[in-house]
Backbone as a ProteinNet text record, in pm:
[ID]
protein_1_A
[PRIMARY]
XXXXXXXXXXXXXXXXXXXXXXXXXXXXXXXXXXXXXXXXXXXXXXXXXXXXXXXXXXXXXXXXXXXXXXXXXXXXXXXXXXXXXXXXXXXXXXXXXXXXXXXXXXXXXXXXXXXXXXXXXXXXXXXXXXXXXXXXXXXXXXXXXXXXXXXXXXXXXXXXXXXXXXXXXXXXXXX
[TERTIARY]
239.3	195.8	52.6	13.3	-81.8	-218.8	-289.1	-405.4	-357.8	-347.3	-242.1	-194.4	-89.2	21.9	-55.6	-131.8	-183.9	-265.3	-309.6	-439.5	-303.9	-165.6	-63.1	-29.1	-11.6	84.3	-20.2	-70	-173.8	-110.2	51.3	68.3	96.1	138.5	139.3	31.6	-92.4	-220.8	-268.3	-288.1	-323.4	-192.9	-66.8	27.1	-89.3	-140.6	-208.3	-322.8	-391.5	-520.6	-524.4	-408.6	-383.5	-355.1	-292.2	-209.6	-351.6	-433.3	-559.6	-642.1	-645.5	-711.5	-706.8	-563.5	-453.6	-547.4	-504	-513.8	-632.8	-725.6	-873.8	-938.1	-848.6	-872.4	-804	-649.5	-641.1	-705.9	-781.2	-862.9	-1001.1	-1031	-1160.6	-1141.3	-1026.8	-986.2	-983.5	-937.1	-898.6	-1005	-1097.6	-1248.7	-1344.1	-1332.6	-1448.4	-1624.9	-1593	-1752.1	-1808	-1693.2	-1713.1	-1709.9	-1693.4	-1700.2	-1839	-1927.8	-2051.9	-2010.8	-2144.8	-2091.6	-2159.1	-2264.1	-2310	-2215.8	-2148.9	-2022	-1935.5	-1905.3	-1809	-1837	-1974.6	-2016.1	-1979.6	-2037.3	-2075.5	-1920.9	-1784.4	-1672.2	-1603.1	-1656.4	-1576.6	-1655.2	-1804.9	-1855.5	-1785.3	-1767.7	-1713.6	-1576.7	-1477.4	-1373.3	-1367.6	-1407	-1428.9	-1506.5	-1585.5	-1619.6	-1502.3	-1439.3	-1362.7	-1230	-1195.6	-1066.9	-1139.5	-1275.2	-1300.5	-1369.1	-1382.4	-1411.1	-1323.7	-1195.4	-1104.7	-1074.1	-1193.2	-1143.7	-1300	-1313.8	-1413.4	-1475.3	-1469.2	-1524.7	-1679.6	-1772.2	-1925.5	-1919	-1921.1	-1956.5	-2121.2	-2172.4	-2353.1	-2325.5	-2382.9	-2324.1	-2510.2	-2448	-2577.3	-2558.1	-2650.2	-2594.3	-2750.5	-2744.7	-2891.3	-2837.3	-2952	-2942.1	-2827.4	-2784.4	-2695.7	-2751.7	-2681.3	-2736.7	-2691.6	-2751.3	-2691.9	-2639	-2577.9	-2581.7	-2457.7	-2364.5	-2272.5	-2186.1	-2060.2	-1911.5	-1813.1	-1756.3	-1637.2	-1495.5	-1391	-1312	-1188.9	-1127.7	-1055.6	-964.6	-905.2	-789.5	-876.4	-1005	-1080.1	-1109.5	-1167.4	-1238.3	-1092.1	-972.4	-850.6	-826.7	-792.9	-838.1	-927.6	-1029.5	-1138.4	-1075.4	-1058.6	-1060.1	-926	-843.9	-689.2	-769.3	-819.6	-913.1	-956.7	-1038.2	-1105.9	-1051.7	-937.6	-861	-771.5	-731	-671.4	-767	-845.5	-921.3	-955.4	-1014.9	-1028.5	-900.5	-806.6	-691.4	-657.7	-634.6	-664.1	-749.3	-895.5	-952.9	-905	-858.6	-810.2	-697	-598.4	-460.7	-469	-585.3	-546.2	-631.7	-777	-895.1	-935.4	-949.7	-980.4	-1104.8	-1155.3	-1328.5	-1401	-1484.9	-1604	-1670.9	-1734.9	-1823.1	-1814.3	-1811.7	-1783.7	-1919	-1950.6	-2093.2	-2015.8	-2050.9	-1972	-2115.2	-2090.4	-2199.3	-2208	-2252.6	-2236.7	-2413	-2361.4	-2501.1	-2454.2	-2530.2	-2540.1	-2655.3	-2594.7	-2707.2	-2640.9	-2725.3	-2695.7	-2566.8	-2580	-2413.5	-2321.2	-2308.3	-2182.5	-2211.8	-2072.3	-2110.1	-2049	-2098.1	-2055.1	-1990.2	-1897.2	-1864.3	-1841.1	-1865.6	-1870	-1817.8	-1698.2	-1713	-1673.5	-1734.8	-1737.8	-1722.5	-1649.6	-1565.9	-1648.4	-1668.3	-1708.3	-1558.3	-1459.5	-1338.7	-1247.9	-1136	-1088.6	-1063.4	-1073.6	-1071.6	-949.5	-904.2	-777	-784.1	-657.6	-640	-636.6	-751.4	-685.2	-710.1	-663.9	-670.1	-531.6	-515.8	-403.9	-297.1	-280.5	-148.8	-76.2	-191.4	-98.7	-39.3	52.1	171	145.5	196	213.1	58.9	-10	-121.1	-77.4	10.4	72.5	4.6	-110.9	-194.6	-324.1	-355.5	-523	-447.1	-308.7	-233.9	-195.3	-192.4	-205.8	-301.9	-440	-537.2	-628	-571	-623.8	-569.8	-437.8	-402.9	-476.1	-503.5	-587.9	-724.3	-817.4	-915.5	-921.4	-830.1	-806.6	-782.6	-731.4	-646.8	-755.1	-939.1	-1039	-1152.1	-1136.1	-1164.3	-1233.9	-1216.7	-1278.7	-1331.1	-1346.3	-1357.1	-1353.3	-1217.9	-1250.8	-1251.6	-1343.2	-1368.7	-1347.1	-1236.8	-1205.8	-1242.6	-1382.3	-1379.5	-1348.6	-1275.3	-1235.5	-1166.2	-1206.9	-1121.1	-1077.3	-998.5	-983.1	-1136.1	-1122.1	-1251.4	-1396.4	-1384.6	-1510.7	-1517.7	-1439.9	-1448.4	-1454.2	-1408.2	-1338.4	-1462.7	-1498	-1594.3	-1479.9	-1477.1	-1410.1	-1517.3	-1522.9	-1659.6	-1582.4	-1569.8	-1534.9	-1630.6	-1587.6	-1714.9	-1636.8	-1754.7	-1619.6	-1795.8	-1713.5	-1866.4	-1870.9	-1961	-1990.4	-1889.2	-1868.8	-1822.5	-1679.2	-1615.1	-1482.4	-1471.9	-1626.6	-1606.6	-1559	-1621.3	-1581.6	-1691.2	-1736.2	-1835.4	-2010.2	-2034	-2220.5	-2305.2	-2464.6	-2537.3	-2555.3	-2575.2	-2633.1	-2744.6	-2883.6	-2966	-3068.8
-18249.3	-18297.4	-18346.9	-18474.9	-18546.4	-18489.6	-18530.6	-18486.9	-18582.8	-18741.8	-18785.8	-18766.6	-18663	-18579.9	-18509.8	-18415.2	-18367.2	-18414.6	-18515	-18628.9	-18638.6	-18665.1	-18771.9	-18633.8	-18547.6	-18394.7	-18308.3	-18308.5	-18208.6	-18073	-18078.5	-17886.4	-17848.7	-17940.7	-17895.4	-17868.5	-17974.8	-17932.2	-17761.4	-17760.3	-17609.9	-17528.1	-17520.9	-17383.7	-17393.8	-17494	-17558.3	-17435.6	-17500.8	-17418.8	-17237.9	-17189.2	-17082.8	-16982.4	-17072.1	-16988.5	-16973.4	-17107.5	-17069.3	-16959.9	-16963.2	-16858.4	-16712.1	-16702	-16553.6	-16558.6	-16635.2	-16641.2	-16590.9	-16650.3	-16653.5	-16456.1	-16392	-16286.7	-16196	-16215.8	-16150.7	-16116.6	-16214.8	-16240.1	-16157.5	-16164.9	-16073.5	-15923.2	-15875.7	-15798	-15690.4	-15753.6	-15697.5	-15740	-15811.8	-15850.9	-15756.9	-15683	-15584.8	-15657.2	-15786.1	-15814.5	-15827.3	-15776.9	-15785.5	-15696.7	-15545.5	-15425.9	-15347.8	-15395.7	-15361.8	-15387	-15282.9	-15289.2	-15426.7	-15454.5	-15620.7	-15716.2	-15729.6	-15847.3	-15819.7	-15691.3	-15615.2	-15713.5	-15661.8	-15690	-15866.8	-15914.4	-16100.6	-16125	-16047.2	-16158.4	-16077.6	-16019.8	-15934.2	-16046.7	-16047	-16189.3	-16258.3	-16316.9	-16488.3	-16477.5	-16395.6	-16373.5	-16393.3	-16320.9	-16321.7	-16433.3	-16497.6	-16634.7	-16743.6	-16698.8	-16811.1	-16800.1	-16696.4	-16681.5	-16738.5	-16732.5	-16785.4	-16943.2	-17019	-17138.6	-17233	-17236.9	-17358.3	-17286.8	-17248.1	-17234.6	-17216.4	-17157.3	-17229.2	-17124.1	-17019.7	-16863.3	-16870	-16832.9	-16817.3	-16669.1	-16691.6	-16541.3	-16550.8	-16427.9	-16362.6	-16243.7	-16291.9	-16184.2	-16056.9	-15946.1	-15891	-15788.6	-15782.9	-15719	-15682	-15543.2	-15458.7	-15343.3	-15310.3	-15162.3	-15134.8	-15243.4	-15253.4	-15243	-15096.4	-15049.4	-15166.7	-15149.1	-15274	-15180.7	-15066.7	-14986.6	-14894.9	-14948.3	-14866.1	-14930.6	-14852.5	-14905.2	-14888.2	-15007.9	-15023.7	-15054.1	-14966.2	-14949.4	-15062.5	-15126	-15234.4	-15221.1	-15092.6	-15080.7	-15039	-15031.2	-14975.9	-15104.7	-15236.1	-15311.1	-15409.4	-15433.3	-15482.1	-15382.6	-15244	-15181.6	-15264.8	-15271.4	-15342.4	-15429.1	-15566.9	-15689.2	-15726.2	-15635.7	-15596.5	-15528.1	-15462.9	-15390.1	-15509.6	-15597.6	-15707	-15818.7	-15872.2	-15992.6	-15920.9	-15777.3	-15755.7	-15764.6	-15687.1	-15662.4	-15855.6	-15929.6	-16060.3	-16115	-16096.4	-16184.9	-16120.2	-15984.3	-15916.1	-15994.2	-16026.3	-16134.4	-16204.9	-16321.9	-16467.6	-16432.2	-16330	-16354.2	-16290	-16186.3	-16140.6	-16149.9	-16147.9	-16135.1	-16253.2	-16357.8	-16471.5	-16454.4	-16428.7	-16416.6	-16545.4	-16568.6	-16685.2	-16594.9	-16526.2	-16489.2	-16332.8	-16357.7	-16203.2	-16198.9	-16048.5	-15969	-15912.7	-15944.6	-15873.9	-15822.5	-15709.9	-15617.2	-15544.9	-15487	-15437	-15311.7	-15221.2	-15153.2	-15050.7	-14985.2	-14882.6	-14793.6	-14634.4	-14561.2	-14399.9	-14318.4	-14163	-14148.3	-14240.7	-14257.2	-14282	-14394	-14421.6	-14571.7	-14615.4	-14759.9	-14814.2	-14879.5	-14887.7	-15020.1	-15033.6	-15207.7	-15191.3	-15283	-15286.5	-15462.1	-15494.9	-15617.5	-15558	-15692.4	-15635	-15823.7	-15829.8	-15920.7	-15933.6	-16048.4	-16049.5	-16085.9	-16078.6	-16104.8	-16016.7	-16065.1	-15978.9	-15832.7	-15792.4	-15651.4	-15580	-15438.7	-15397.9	-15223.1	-15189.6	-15037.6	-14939.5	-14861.9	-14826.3	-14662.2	-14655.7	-14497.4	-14396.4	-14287.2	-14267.3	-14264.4	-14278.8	-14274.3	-14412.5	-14501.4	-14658.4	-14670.2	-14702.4	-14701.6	-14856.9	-14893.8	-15049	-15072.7	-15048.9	-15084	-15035.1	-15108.4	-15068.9	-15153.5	-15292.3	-15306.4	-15170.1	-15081.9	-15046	-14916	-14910.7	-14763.6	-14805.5	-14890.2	-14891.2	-14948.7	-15004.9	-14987.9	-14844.1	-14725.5	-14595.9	-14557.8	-14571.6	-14513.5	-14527.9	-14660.9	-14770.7	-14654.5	-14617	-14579.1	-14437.7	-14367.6	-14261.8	-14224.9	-14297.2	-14298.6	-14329.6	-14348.8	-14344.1	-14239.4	-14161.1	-14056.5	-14135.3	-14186.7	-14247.3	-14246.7	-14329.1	-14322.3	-14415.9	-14429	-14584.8	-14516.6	-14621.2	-14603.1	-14709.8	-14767.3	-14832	-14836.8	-14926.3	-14908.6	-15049.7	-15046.7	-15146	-15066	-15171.9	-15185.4	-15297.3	-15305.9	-15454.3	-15513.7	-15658.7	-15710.7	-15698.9	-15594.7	-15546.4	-15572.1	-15635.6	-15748.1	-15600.8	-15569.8	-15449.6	-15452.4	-15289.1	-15274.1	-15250	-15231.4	-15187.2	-15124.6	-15032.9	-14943.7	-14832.6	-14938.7	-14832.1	-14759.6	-14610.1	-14605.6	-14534.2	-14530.6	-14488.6	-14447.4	-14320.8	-14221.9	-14327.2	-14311.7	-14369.2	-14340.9	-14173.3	-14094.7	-14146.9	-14234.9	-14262.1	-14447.1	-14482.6	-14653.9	-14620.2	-14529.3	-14573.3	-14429	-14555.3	-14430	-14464.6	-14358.4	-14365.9	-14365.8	-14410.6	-14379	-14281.8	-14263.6	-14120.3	-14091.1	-14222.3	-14168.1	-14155.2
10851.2	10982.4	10968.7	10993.3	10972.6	11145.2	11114.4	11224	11358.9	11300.5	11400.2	11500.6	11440.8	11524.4	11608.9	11561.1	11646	11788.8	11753.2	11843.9	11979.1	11908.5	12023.4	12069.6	12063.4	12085.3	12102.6	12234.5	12275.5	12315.6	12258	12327.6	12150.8	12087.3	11935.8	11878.9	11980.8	11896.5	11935.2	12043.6	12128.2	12033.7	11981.7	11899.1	11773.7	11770.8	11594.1	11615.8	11730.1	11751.7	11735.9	11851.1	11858.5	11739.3	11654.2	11552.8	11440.2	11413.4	11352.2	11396.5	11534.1	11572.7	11556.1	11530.1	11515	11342.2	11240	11129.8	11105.3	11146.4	11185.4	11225.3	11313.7	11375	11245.1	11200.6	11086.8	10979	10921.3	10822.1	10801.9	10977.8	10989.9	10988.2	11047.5	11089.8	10944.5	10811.2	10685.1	10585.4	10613.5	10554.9	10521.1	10399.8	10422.5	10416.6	10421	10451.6	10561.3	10683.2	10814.7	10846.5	10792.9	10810.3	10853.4	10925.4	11000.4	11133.4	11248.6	11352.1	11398.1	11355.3	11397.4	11385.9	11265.6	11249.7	11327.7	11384	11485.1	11586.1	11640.6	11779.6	11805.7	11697.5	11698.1	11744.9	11645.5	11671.8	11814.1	11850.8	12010.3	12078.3	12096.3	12190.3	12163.8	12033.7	12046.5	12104.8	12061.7	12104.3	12295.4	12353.4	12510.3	12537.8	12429.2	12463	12496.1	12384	12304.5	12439.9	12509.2	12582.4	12699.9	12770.6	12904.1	12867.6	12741.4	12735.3	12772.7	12824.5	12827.8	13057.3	13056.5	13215.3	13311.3	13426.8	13511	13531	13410	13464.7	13391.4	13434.2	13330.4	13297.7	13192.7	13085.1	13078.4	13130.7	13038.6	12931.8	12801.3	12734.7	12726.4	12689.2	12705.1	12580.5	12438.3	12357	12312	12302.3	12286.6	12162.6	12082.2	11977.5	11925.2	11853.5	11757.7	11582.2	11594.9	11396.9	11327.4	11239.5	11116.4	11054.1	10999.1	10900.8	10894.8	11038.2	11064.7	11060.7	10956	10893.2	10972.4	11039.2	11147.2	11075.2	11075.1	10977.9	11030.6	10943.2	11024.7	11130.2	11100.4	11182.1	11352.7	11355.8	11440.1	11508.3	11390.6	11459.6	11499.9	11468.7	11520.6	11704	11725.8	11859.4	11930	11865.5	11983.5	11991	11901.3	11902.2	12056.3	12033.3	12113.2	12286.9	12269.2	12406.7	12460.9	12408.1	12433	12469.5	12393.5	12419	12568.4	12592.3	12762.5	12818.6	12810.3	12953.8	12977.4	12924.7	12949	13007	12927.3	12987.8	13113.9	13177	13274.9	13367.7	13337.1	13446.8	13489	13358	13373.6	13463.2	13430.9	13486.2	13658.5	13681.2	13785.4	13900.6	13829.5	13905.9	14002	13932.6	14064.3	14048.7	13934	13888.7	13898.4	13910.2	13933.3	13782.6	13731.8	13656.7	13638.6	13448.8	13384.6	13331.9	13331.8	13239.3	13143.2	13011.4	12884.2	12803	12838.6	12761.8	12661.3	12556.5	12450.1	12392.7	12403.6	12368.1	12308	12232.6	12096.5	12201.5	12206.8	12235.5	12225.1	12166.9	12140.9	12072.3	11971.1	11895.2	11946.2	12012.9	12095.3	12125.6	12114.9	12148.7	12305.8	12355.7	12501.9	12510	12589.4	12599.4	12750.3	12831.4	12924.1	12965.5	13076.4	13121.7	13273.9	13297.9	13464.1	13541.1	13635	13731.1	13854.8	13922.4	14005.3	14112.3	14071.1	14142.8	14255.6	14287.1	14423.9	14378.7	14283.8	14265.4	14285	14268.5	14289	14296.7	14367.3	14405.5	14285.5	14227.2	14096.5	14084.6	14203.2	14247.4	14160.4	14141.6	14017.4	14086.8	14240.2	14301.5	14252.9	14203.4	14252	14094.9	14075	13968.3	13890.1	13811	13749.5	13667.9	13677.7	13536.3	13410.4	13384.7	13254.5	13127.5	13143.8	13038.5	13022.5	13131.2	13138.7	13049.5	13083.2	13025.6	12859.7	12826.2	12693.4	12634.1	12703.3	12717.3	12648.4	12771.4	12752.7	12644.9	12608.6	12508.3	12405.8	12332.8	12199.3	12254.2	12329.7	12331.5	12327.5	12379.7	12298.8	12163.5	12118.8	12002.5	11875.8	11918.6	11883.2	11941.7	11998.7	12080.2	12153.9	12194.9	12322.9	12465.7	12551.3	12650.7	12748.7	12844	12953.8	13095.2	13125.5	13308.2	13322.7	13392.8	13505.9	13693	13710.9	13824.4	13932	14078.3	14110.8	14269.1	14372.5	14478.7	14531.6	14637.3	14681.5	14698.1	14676.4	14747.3	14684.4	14553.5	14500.8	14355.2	14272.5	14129.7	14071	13941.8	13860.1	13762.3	13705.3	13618.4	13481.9	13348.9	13249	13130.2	13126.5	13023.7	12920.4	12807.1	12685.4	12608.4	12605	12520.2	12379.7	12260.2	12145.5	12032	12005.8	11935.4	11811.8	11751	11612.9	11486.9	11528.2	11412.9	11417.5	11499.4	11545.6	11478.8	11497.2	11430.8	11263	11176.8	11037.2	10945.3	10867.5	10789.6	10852.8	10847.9	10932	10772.1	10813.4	10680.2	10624	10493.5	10485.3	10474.5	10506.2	10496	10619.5
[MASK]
+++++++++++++++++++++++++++++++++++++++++++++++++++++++++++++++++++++++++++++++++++++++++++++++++++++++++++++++++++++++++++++++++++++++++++++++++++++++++++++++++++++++++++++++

């Protein structure tokens, strides 16, 4: 398939795009030269970049006290990468957001991620049933000892705050 093809076939080009992108995320995902939490941090931004660039939402990214020195183990930094690509598509698909804060900070051994919606918001009290992405969501963040707060009502745009100890990303320094 010539580039051509692609130029005349703009939904073949976007499977073209997509599937690089998958390739692209695999690659990093099993890269041990990407195995720091900085290279961590850089491809989770671009990633939540990369899902709200083809639509009308403004992303501020805000990324503070990030060790250079701390080993994010792949199968750890694939979790995030998976945490990251829902909760975003979660916006796109449900929120009706004008503008996401995607935050990222390192503090008392723990890393925080935080995105937060300025959109119609939703009931997420434990009576209400059907969040079956935030529930396998919780699961992936447990499953790193983790921690998510989900906050959100009608009318009030949804907070999402993972937090996940150090000792849970990979190996720490030893010195």
């Amino acid at each position: 398939i010539s580039m051509l093809t692609f130029r005349k076939d703009p939904i073949l080009a976007g499977e073209a795009q997509q599937l690089m992108r998958e390739l692209e995320q695999s690659v990093w995902v099993v890269n041990p030269r990407r195995d720091d939490l900085v290279s961590t941090v850089e491809f989770l931004v671009q990633e939540a970049r990369f899902q709200l660039s083809q639509t009308t939402v403004d992303i501020r990214t805000e990324i503070s006290d990030i060790p250079e020195r701390v080993t994010v183990l792949g199968s750890v930094r694939r979790s995030l990468l998976l945490a990251v690509r829902g909760i975003v598509a979660n916006v796109l698909s449900h929120s009706r957001a004008t503008s996401v804060r995607f935050s990222i900070v390192a503090e008392a051994e723990t890393l925080r991620l935080s995105v937060e919606d300025n959109g119609v918001g939703f009931d997420c009290s434990p009576a209400r049933k059907g969040h079956r992405g935030f529930e396998m969501l919780r699961t992936r963040i447990h499953a790193l000892a983790g921690r998510l707060d989900i906050r959100s009502s009608p009318g009030a745009g949804t907070s999402v705050t993972i937090e996940i100890p150090f000792s849970s990303l990979g190996k720490m320094p030893t010195d």
